Coordinates of C-alpha atoms (C1' of nucleotides) in Angstrom, one line a residue:
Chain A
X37 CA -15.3 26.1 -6.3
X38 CA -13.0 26.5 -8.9
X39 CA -13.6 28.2 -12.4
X40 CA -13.7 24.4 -13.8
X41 CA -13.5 25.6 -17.5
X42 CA -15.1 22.5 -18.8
X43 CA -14.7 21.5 -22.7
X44 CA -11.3 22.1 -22.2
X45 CA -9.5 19.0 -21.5
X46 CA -7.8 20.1 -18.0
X47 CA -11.1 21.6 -16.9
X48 CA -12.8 18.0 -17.9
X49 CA -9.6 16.3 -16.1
X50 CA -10.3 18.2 -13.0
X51 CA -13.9 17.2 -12.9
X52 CA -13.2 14.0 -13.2
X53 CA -10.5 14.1 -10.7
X54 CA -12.7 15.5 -8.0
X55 CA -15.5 12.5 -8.5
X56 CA -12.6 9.8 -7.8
X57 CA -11.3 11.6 -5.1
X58 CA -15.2 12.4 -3.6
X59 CA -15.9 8.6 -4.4
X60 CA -18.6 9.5 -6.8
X61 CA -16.9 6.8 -8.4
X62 CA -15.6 3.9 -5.7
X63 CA -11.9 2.9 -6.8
X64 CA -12.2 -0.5 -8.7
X65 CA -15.5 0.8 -10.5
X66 CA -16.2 1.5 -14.4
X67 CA -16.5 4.8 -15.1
X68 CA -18.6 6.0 -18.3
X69 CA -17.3 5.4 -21.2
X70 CA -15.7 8.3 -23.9
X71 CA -18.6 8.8 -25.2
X72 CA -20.7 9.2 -22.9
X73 CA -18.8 11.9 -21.0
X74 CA -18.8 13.7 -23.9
X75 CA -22.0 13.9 -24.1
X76 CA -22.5 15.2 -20.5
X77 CA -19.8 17.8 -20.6
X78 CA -21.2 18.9 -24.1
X79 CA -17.6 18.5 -25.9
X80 CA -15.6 16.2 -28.4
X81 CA -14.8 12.8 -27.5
X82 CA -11.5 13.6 -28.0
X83 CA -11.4 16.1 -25.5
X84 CA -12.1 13.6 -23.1
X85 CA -9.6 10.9 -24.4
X86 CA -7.1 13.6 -23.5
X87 CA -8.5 14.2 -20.0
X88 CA -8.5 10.4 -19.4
X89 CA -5.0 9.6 -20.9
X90 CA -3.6 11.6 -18.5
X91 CA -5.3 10.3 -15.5
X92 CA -3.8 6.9 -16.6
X93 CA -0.6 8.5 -17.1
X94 CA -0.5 9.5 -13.5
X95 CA -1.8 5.9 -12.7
X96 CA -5.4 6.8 -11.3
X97 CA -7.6 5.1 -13.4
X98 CA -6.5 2.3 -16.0
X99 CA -7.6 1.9 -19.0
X100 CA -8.3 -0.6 -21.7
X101 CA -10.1 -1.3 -24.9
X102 CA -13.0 -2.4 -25.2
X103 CA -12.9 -3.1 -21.1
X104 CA -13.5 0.4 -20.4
X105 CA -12.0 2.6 -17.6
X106 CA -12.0 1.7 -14.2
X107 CA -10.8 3.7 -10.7
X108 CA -7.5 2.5 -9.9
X109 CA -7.6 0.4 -6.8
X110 CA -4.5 1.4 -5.5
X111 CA -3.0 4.7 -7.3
X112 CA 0.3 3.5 -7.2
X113 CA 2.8 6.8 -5.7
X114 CA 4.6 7.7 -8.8
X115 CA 7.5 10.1 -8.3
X116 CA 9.1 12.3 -10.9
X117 CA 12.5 12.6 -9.9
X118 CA 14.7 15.2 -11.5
X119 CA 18.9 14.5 -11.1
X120 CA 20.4 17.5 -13.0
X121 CA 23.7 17.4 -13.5
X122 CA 25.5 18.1 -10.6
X123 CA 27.2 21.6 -11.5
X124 CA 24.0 23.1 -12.2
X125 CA 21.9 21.2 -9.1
X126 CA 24.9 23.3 -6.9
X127 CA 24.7 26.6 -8.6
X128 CA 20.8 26.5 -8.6
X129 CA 21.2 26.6 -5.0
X130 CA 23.1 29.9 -5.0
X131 CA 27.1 28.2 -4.4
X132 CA 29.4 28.1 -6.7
X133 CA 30.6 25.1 -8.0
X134 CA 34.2 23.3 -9.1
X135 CA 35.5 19.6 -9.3
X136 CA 38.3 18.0 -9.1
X137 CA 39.4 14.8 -10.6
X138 CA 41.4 12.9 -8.0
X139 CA 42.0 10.1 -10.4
X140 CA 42.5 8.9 -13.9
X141 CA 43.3 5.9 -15.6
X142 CA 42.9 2.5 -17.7
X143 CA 41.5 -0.8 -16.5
X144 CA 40.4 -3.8 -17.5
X145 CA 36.6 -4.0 -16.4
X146 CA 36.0 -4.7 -12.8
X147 CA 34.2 -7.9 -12.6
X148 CA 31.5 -6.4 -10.6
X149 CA 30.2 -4.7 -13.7
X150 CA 30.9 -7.8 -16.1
X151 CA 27.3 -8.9 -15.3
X152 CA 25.9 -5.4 -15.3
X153 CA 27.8 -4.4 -19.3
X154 CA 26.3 -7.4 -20.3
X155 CA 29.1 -7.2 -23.3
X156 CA 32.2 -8.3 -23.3
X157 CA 34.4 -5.4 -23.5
X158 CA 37.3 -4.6 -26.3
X159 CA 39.3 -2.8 -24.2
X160 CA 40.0 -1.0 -20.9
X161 CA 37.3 1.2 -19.4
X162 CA 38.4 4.6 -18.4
X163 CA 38.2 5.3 -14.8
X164 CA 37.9 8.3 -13.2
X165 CA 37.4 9.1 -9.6
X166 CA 35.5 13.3 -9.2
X167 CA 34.9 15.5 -6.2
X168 CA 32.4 17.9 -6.4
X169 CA 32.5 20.5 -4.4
X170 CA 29.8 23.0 -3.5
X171 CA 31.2 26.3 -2.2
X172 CA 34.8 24.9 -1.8
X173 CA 33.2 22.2 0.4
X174 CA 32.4 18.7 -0.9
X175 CA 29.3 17.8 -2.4
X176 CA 29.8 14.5 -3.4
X177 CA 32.4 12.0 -4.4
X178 CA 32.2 10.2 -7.5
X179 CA 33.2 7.2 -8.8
X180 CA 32.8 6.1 -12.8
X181 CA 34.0 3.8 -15.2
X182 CA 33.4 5.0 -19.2
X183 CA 33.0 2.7 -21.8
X184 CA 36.0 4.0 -24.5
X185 CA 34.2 2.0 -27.5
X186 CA 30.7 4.1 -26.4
X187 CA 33.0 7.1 -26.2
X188 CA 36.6 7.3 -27.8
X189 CA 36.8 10.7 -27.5
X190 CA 36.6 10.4 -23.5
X191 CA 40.6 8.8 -23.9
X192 CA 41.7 12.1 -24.7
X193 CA 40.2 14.6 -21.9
X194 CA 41.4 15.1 -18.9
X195 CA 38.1 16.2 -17.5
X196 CA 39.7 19.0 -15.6
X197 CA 37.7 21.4 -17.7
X198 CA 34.1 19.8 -18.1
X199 CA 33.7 17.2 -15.7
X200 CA 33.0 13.8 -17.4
X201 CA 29.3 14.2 -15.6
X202 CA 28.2 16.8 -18.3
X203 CA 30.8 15.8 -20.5
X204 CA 28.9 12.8 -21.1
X205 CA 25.4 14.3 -21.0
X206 CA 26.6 16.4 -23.7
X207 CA 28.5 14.1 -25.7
X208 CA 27.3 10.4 -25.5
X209 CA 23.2 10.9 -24.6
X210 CA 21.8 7.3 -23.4
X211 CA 18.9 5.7 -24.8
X212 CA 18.4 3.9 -21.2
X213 CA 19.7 3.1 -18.2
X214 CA 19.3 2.0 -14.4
X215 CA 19.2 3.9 -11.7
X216 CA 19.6 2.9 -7.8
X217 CA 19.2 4.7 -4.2
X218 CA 20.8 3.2 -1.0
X219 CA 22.7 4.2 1.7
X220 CA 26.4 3.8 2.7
X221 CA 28.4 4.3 5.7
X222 CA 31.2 6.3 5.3
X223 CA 34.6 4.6 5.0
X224 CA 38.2 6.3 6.3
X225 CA 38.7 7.5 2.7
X226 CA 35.3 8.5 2.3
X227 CA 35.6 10.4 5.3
X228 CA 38.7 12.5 4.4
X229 CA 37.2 13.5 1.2
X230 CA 33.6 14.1 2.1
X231 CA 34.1 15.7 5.9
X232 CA 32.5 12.7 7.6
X233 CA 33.3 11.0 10.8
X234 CA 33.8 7.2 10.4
X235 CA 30.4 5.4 10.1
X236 CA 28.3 8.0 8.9
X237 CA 25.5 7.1 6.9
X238 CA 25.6 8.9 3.3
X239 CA 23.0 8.9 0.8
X240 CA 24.2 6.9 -2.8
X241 CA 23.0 7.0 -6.4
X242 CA 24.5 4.3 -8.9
X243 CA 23.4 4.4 -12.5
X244 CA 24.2 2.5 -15.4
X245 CA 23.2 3.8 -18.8
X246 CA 23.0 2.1 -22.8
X247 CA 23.1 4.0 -26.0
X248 CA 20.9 1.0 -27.4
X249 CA 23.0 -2.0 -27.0
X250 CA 26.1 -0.4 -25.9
X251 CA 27.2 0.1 -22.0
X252 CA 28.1 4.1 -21.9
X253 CA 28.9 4.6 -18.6
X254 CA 28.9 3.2 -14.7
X255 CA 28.7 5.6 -12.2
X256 CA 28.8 5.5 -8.3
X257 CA 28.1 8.9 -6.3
X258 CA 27.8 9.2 -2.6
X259 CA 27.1 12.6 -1.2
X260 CA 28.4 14.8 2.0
X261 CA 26.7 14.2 4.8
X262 CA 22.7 15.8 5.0
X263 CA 21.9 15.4 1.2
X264 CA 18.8 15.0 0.9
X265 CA 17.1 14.2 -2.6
X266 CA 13.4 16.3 -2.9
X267 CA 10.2 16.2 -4.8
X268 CA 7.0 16.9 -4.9
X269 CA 4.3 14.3 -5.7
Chain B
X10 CA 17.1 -0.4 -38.9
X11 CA 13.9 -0.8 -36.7
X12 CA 10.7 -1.1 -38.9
X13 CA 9.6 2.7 -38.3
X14 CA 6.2 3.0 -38.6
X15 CA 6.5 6.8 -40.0
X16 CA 3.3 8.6 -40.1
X17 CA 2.2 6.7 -36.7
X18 CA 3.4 9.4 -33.6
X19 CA 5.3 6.7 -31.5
X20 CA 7.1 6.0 -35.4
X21 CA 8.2 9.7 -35.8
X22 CA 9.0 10.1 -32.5
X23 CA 11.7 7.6 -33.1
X24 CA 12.8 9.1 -36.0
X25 CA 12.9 12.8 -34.1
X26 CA 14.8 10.7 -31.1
X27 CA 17.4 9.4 -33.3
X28 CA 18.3 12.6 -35.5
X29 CA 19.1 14.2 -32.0
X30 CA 20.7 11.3 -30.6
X31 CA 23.4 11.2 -33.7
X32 CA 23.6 15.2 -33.5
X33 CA 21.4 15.8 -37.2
X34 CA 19.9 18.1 -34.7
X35 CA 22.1 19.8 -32.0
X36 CA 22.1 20.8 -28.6
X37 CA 20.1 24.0 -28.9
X38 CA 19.3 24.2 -32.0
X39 CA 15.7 25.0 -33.4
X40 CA 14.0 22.5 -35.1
X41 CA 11.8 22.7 -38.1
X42 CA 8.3 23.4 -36.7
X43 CA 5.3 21.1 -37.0
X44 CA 3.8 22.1 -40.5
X45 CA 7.5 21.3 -41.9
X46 CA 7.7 17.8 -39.9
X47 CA 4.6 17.1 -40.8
X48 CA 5.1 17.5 -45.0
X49 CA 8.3 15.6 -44.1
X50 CA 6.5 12.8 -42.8
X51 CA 3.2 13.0 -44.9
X52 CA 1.3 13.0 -41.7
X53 CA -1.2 15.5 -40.0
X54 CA 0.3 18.1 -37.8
X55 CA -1.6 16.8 -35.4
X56 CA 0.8 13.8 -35.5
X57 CA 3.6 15.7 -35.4
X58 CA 2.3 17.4 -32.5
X59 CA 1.6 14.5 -30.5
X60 CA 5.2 13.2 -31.0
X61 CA 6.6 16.3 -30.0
X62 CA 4.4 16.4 -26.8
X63 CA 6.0 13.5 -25.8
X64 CA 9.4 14.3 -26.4
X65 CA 8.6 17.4 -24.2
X66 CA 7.3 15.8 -21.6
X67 CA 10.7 13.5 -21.3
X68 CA 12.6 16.3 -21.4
X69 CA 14.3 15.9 -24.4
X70 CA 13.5 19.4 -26.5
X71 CA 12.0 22.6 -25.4
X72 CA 8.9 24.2 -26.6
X73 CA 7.6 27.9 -26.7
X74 CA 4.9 28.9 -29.2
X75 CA 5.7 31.2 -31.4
X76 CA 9.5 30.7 -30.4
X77 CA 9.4 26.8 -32.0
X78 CA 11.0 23.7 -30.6
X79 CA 14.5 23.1 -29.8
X80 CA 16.8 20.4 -28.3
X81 CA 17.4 20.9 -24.9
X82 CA 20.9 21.6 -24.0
X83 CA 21.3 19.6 -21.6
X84 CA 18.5 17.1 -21.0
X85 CA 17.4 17.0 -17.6
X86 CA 17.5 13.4 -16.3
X87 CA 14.2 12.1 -15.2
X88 CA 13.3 9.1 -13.7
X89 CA 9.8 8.0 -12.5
X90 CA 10.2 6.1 -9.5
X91 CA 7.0 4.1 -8.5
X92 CA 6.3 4.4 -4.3
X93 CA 3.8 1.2 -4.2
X94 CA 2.5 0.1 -0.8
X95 CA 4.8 -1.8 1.2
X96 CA 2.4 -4.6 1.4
X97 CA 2.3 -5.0 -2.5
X98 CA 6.5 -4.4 -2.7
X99 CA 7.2 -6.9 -0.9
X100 CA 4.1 -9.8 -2.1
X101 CA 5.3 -8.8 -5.8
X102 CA 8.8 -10.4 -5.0
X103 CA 7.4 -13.4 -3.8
X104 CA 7.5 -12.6 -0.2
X105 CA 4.6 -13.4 2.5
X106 CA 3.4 -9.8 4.1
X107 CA 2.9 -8.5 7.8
X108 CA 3.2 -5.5 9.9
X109 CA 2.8 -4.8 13.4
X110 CA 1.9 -1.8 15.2
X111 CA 4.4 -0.9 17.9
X112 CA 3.1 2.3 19.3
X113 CA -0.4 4.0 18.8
X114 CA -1.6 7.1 20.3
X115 CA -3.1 10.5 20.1
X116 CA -0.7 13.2 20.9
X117 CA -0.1 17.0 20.0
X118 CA 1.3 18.0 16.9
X119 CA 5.3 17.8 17.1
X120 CA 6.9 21.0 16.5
X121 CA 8.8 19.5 13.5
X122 CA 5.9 19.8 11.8
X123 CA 4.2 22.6 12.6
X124 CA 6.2 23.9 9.6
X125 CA 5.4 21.2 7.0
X126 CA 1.7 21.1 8.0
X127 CA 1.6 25.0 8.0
X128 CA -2.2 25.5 9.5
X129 CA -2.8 24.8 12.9
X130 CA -4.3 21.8 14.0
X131 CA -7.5 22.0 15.8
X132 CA -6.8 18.8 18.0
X133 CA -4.3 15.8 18.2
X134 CA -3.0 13.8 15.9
X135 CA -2.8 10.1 15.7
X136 CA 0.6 8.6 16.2
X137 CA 1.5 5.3 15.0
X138 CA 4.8 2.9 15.1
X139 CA 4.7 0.1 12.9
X140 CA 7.1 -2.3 11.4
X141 CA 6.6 -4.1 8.9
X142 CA 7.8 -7.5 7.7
X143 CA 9.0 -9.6 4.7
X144 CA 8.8 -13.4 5.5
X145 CA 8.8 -12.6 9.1
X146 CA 11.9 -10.6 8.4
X147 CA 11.9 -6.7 9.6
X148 CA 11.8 -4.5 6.1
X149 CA 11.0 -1.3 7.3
X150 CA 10.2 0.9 10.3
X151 CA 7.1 3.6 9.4
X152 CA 6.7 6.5 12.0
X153 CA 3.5 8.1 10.8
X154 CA 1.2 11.1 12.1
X155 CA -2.3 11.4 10.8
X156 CA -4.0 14.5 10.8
X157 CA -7.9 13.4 12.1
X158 CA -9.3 16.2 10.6
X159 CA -8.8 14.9 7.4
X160 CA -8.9 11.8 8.2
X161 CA -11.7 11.3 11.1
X162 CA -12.5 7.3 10.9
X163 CA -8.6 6.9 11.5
X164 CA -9.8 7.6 15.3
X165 CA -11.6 4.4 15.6
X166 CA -9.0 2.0 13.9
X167 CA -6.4 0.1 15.2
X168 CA -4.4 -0.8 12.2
X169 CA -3.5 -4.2 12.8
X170 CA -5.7 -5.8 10.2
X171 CA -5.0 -3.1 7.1
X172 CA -1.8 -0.8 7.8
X173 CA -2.0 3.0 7.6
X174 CA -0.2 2.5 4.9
X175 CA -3.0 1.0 3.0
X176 CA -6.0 2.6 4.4
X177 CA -4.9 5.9 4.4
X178 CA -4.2 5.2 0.5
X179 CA -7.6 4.1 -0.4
X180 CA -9.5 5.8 2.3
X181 CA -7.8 9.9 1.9
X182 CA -6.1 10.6 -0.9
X183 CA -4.4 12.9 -1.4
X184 CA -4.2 16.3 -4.2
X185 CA 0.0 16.3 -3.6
X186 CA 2.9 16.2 -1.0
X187 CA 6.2 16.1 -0.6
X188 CA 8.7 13.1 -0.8
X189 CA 12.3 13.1 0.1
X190 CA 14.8 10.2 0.5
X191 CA 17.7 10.3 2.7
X192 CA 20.6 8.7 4.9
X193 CA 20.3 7.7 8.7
X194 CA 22.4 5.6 11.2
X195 CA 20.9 3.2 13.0
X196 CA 20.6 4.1 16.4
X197 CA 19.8 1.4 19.5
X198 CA 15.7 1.3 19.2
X199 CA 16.3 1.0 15.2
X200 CA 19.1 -1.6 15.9
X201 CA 16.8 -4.0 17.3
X202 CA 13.5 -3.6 15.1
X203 CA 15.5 -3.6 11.9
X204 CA 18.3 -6.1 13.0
X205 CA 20.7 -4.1 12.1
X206 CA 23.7 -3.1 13.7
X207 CA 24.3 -0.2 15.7
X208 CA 25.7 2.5 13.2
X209 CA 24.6 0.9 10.0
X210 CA 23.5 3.1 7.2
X211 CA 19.5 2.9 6.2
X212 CA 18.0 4.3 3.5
X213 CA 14.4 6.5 4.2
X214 CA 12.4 8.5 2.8
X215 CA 10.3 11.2 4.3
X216 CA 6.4 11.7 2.6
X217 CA 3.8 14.6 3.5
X218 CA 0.7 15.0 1.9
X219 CA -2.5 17.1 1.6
X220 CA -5.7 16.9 0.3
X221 CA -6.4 20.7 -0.9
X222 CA -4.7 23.0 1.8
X223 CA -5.7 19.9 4.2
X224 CA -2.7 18.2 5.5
X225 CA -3.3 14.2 5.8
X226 CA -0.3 12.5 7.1
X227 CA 3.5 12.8 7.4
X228 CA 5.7 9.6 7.6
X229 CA 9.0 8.3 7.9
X230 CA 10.1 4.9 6.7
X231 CA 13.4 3.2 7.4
X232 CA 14.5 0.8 5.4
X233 CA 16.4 -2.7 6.8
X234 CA 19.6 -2.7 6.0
X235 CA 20.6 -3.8 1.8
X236 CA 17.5 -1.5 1.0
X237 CA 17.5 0.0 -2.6
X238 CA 15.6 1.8 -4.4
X239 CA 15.7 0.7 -8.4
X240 CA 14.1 2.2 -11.2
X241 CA 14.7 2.2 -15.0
X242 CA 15.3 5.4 -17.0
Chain C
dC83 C1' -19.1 -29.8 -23.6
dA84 C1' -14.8 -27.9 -25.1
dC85 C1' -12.9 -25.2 -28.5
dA86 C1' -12.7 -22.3 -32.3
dT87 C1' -15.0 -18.5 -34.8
dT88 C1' -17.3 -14.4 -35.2
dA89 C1' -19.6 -10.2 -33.7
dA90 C1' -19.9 -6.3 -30.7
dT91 C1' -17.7 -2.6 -28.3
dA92 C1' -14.6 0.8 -25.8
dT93 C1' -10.4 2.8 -26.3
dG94 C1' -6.4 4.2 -29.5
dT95 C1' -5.0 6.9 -33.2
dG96 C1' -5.0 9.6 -37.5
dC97 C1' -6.7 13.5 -40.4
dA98 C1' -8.4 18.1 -41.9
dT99 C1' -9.7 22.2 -40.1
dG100 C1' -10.3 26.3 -37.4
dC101 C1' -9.4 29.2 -33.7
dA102 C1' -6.7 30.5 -29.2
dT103 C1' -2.6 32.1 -27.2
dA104 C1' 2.0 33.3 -26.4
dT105 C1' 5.9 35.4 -28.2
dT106 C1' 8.6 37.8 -31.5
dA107 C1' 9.3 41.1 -35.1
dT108 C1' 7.7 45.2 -37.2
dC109 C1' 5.7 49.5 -37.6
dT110 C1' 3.9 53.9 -35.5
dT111 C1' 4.1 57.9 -33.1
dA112 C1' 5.5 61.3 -29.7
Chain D
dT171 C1' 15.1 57.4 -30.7
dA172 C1' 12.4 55.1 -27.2
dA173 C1' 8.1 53.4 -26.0
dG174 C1' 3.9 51.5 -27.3
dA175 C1' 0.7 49.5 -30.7
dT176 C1' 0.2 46.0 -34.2
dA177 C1' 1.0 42.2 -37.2
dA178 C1' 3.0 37.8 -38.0
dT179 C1' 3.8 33.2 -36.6
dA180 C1' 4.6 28.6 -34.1
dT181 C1' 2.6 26.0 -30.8
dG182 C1' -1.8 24.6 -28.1
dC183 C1' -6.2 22.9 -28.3
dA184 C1' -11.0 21.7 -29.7
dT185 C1' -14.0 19.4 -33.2
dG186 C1' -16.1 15.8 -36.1
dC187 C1' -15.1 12.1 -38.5
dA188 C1' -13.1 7.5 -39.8
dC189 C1' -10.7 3.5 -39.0
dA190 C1' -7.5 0.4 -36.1
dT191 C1' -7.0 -2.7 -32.4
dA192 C1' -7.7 -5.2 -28.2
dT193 C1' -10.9 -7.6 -25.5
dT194 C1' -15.1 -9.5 -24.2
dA195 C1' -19.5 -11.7 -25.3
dA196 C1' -22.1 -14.5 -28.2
dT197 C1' -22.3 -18.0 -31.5
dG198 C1' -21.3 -22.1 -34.0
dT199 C1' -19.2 -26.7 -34.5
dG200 C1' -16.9 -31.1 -33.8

DNA sequence: CACATTAATATGTGCATGCATATTATCTTA
DNA sequence: TAAGATAATATGCATGCACATATTAATGTG
């Protein structure tokens, strides 16, 4: 048994914890109320607000007012994914890391993200296609389009430097955004620039991201063959 | 200018959000500790503190007692992505739900795993090929080995009523695991459960988990084709 | 009986205070 | 001067209390 350190609020959390996972409490069923856990671990009902807000934070119990607390019926699987920016997720590894922008210019917005800006555009988006590379070998191949009225001072760099990945971390933080995992199969181009054969399935990432109202940024990255994105649940 | 609410946490946490979203604050830079804030504000520290939590928690500023808080230099991005049970993914768009066991047997521990699992087994695992479908459409293919020890009534079941999926979820859950998400070609047998075509890029993801130092389960899920994965950040 | 009103109740949050703990700065001392 | 002891300080956490708020149950009313 572990030192359980109850009346403090992790010690309480873990107590609690091991009666929902020993079905001392079936999932679906009221728990005791605040109060009354206080009582019985001899502690402040505060202490156990904090014990049980973060078992509803993780999604094992839910909570309301006045309803009580119930066992979850199905703890749904929440994941805490981290993406780093990209230099940093390659050096953490050990490699060393560079990019190269393989293309730069001005467009008109392709209608593909019309719907997805939401807003009607000014002006031209700046367009920039990256490769990452891990090691001198690729990493991933990038493709973005940056909103110049979220970001004027994006017109001027050439992103040689500071690719526009942290560039824009640094420089134009989002408020919100979307975020979506697929797969793709490699392309001829795709291939050349990634070392792929034809067909190969590579993992994708495409996120849009809002400073409030205003589109920031679109951005496409498909990564070399065997990526695999990790964590622990 | 949104109605702040000052002296109510989630209120001054939007106020903290905003000075380091328009730079008052910068990258790096230490910010004025609690007892300051919370003068600022008119607010216990205890306010303060709670606001701060939070912004911790997201990532957004970095705190070290004694040391103070400051604004992360580059804020990690994190996105919670919710893993519900296939069953409930696809019902909550509207879809009718079933699955189908393919393949179910005991058999010895694959050497893969005798890595992940990391004790040895005392006997076999249970082995199970299921497929499961949206509106009598394939959705996903779910390779899965359950671990009896933790998991003895699995031995009895068959799994056609209630999937793995599900039971294992409300019958052994589990302390943590690992997840990862990934890129495979479809290869013949895929082909035809998925109706894909041979070749075709599918998303999957990988899951392990234990209860303790007990391991419960390892699957592997492959997505039909189109497959994303969405979340909000 | 249907519907609105009111009361009861469990959680949510704020406050003032005190102490714990980690980390940094400062002061000793060999 | 370098290494170790000590003080200072910002966050972390627990407590007791009060009040806010959402939701359910009970009650009143046409």
């Amino acid at each position: 048994m572990t030192l359980t350190d109850t009346n403090s609020w992790t010690g309480i959390r873990e107590v609690l914890l091991r009666r929902i996972h020993n079905r001392i409490w079936q999932p679906g069923e009221l728990i005791p109320h605040e109060a009354d856990l206080a009582e019985e671990f001899g502690c402040a009902r505060t202490t156990v607000n904090r014990a049980l807000r973060d078992l509803a934070e993780s999604g094992l119990v839910i909570r309301k007012r006045r309803a009580g607390t119930r066992v979850a019926i199905n703890p749904p699987q929440r994941a805490t994914l981290t993406i780093p920016i990209i230099r940093e997720e390659v050096e953490s590894l050990g490699r060393s890391y560079r990019h190269s922008v393989l293309e730069r210019n001005l467009r008109a917005l392709p209608p593909m993200l019309h719907g997805a800006f939401q807003v009607s555009l000014s002006e031209d988006v700046l367009f920039l296609k990256t490769l990452h590379f891990s090691d001198e070998r690729p990493y991933a191949f990038e493709e973005r389009h940056i909103n110049l009225d979220a970001a004027p001072d994006a017109r001027d760099l050439a992103f040689n430097e500071i690719s526009a990945n942290e560039w824009l971390v640094h420089n134009a933080p989002y408020t919100h955004g979307d975020l979506s995992f697929f797969a793709v199969n490699a392309d001829e181009t795709l291939c050349r620039k990634l070392d792929a054969t034809t067909g190969m399935a590579l993992f994708a990432m495409e996120r849009i991201t809002w400073a409030g109202e205003m589109p920031i940024t679109h951005v496409r990255l498909i990564f070399a063959p065997g990526y695999r994105m990790r964590t622990e649940i």
